mmCIF file of C-alpha atoms in Angstrom:
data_model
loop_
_atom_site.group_PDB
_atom_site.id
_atom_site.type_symbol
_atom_site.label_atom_id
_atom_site.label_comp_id
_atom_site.label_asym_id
_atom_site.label_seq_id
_atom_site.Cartn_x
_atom_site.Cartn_y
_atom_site.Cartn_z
ATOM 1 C CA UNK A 233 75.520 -82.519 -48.773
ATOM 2 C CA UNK A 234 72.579 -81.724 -46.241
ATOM 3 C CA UNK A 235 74.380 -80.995 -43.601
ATOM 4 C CA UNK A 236 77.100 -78.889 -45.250
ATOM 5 C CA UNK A 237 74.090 -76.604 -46.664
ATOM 6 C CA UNK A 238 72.871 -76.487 -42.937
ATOM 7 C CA UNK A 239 76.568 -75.121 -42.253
ATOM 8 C CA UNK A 240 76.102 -72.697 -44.963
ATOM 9 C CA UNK A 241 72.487 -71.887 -43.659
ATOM 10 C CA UNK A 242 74.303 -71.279 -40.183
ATOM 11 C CA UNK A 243 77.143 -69.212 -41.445
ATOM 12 C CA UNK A 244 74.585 -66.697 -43.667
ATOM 13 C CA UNK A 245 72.636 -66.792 -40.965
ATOM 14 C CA UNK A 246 75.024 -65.117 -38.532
ATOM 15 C CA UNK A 247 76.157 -62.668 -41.796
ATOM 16 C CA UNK A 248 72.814 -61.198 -41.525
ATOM 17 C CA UNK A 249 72.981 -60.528 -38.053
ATOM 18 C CA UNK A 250 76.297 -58.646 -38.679
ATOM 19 C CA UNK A 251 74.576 -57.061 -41.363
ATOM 20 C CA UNK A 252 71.759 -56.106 -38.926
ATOM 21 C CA UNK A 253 74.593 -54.300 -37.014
ATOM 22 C CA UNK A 254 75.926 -52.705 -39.183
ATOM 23 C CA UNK A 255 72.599 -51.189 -40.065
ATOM 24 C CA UNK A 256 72.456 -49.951 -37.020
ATOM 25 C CA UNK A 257 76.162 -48.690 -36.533
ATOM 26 C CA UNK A 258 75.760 -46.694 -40.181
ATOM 27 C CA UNK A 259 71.996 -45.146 -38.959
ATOM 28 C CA UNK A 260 73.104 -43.841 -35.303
ATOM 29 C CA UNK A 261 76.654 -42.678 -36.962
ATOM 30 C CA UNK A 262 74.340 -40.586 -39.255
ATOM 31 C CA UNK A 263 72.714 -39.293 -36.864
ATOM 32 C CA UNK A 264 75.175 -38.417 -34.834
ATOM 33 C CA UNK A 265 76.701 -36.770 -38.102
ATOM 34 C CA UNK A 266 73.551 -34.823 -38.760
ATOM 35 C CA UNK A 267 73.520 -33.362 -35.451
ATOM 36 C CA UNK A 268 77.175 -32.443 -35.172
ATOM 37 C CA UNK A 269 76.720 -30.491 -38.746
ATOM 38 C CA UNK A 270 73.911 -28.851 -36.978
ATOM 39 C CA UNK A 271 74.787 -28.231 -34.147
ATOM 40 C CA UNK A 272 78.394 -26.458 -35.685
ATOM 41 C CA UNK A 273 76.676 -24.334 -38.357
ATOM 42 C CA UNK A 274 73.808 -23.188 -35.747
ATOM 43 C CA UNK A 275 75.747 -19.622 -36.021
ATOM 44 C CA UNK A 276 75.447 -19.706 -39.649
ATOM 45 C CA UNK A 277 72.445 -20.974 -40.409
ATOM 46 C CA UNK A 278 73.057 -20.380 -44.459
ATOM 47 C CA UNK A 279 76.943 -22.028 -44.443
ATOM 48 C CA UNK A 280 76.241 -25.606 -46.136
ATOM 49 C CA UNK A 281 78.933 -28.331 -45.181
ATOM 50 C CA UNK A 282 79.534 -31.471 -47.412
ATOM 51 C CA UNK A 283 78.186 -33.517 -44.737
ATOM 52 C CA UNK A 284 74.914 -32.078 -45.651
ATOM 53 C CA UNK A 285 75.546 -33.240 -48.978
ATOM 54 C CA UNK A 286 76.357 -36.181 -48.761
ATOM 55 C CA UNK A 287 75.821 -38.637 -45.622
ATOM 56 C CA UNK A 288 78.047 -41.448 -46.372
ATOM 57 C CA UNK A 289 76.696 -42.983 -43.742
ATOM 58 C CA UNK A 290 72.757 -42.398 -44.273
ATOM 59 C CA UNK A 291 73.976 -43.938 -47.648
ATOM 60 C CA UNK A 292 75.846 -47.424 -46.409
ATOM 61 C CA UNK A 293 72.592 -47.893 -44.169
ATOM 62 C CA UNK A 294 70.476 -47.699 -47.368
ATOM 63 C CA UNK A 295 72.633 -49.728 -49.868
ATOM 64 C CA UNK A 296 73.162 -52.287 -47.403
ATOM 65 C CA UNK A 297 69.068 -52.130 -46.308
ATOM 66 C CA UNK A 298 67.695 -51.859 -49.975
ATOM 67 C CA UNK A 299 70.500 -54.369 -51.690
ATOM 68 C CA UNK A 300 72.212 -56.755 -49.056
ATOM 69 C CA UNK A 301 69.788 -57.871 -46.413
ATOM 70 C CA UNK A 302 67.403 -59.013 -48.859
ATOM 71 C CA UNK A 303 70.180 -61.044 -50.684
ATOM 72 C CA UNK A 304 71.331 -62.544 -47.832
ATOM 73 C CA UNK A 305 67.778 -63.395 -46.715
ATOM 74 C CA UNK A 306 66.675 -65.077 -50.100
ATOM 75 C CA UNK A 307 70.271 -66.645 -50.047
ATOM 76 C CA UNK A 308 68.665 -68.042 -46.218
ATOM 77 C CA UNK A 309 65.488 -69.173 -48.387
ATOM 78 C CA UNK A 310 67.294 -70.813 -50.679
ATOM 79 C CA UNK A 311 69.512 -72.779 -47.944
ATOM 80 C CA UNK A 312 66.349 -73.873 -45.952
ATOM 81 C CA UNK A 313 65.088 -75.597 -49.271
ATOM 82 C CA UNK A 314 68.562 -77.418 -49.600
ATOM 83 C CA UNK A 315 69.701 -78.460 -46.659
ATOM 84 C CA UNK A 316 66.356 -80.014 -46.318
ATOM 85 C CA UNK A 317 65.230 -78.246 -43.357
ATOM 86 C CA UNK A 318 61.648 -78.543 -41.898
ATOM 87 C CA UNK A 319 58.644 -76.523 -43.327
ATOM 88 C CA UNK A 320 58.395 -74.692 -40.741
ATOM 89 C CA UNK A 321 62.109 -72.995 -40.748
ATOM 90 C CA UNK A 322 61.569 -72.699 -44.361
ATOM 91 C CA UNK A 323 58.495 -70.436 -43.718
ATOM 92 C CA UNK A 324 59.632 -68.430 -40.779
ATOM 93 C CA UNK A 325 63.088 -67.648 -42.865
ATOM 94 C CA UNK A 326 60.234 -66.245 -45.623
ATOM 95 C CA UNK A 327 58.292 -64.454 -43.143
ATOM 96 C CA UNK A 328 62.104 -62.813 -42.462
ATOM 97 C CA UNK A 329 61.602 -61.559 -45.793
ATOM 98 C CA UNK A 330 58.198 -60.486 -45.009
ATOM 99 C CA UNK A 331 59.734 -58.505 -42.346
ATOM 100 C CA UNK A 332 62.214 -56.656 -44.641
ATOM 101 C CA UNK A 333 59.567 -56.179 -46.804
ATOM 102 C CA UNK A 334 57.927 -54.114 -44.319
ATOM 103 C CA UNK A 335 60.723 -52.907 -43.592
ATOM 104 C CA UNK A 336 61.397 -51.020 -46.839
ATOM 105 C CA UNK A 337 57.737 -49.507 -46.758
ATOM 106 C CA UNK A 338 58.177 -48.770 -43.522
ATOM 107 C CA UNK A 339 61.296 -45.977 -44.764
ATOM 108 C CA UNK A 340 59.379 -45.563 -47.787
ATOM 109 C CA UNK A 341 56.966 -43.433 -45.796
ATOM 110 C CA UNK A 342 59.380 -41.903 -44.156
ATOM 111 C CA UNK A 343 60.818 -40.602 -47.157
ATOM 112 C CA UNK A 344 56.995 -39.626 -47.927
ATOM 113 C CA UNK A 345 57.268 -37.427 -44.519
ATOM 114 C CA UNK A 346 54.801 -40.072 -42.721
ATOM 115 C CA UNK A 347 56.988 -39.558 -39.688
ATOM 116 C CA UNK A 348 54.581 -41.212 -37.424
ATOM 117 C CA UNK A 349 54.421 -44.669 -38.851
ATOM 118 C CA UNK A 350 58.109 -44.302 -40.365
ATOM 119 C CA UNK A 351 59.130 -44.679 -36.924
ATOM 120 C CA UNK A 352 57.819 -47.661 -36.201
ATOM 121 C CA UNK A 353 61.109 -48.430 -39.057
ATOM 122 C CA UNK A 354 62.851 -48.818 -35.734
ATOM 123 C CA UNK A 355 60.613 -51.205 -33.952
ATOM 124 C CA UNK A 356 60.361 -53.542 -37.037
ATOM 125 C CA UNK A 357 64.445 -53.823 -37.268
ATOM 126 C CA UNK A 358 64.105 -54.769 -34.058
ATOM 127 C CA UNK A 359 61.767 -57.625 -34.884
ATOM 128 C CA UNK A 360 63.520 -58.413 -37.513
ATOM 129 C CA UNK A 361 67.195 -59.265 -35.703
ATOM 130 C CA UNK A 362 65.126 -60.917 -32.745
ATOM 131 C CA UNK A 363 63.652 -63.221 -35.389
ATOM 132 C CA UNK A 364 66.785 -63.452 -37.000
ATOM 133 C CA UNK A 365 68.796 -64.300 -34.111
ATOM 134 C CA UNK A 366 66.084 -66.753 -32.943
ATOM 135 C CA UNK A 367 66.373 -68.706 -36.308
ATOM 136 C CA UNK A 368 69.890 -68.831 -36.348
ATOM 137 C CA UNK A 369 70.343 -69.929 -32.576
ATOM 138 C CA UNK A 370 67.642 -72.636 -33.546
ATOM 139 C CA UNK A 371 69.060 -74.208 -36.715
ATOM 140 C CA UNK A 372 72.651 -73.571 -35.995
ATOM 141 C CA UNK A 373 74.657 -76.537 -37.348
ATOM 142 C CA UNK A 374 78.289 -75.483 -36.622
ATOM 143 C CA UNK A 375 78.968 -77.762 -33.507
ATOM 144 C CA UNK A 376 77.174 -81.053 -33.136
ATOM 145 C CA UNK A 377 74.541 -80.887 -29.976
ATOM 146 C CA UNK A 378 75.490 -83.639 -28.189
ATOM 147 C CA UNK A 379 72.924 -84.722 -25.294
ATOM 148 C CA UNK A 380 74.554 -84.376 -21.499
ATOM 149 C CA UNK A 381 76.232 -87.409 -20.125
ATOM 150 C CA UNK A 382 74.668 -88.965 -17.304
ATOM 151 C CA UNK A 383 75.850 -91.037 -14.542
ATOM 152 C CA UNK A 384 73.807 -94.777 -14.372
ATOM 153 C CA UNK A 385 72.182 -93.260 -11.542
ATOM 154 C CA UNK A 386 70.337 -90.593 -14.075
ATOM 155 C CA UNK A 387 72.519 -87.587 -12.236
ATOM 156 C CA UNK A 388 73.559 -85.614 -14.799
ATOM 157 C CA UNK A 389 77.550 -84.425 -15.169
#
């Protein structure tokens, strides 16, 4: 049972990171949207375009920051306890949490126009998938780590 919840720990684990990408597909795609709108009404400054509207992308990087990364996280935290992992992964995966916690104040201010500290939004999703990818590369249980084979001499293969 332990080590199948380690397999599940390992396979949410590497859904986060492609939920980390995502996040950053969706935010550069709205920029990149923003700008285009921008940059093609420049001669009309008072022509509004449904991309000003609505950014469907601005809005998949928020429903998937505010709703699924934190699921997927406690879903982590929740793993760690079962598959009987060590203290120690149990607290970094909460400090992952922590992170997104941060995270979310982070583009809280932003909203709040606190432009200066908003961007440091960027630097702290950076954190965050280094972290992630660190505790996923450390506890991942999907092959078996078998030591290398050595010759009686001690050379290794």
């Amino acid at each position: 049972m332990t080590r199948n919840l380690r397999k599940m720990y390992s396979v949410v684990g590497a859904l986060l990171l492609l939920e980390f990408l995502a996040q950053f597909y969706t935010i550069a795609s709205s920029g990149f949207t923003s700008v285009a709108s921008k940059i093609a009404n420049a001669g009309n400054p008072s022509a509004a375009s449904a991309v000003d509207e609505i950014d469907l992308f601005g809005a998949a990087h928020a429903v998937i920051g505010v709703f699924v990364v934190p699921i997927t996280i406690v879903a982590l935290i929740i793993l760690s306890f079962g598959a009987r992992y060590p203290r120690k992964t149990t607290v970094m995966t909460a400090l992952l949490f922590l992170l997104w916690v941060v995270q979310f104040a982070l583009a809280f201010l932003g909203f709040l126009g606190v432009a200066a500290l908003a961007g440091l939004h960027g630097i702290n999703a950076l954190a965050m998938v280094g972290f992630g990818t660190y505790l996923v590369r450390r506890d991942w249980a999907l092959w078996s780590r078998a030591p290398a084979s050595t010759q009686p001499n001690g050379i290794r293969l």
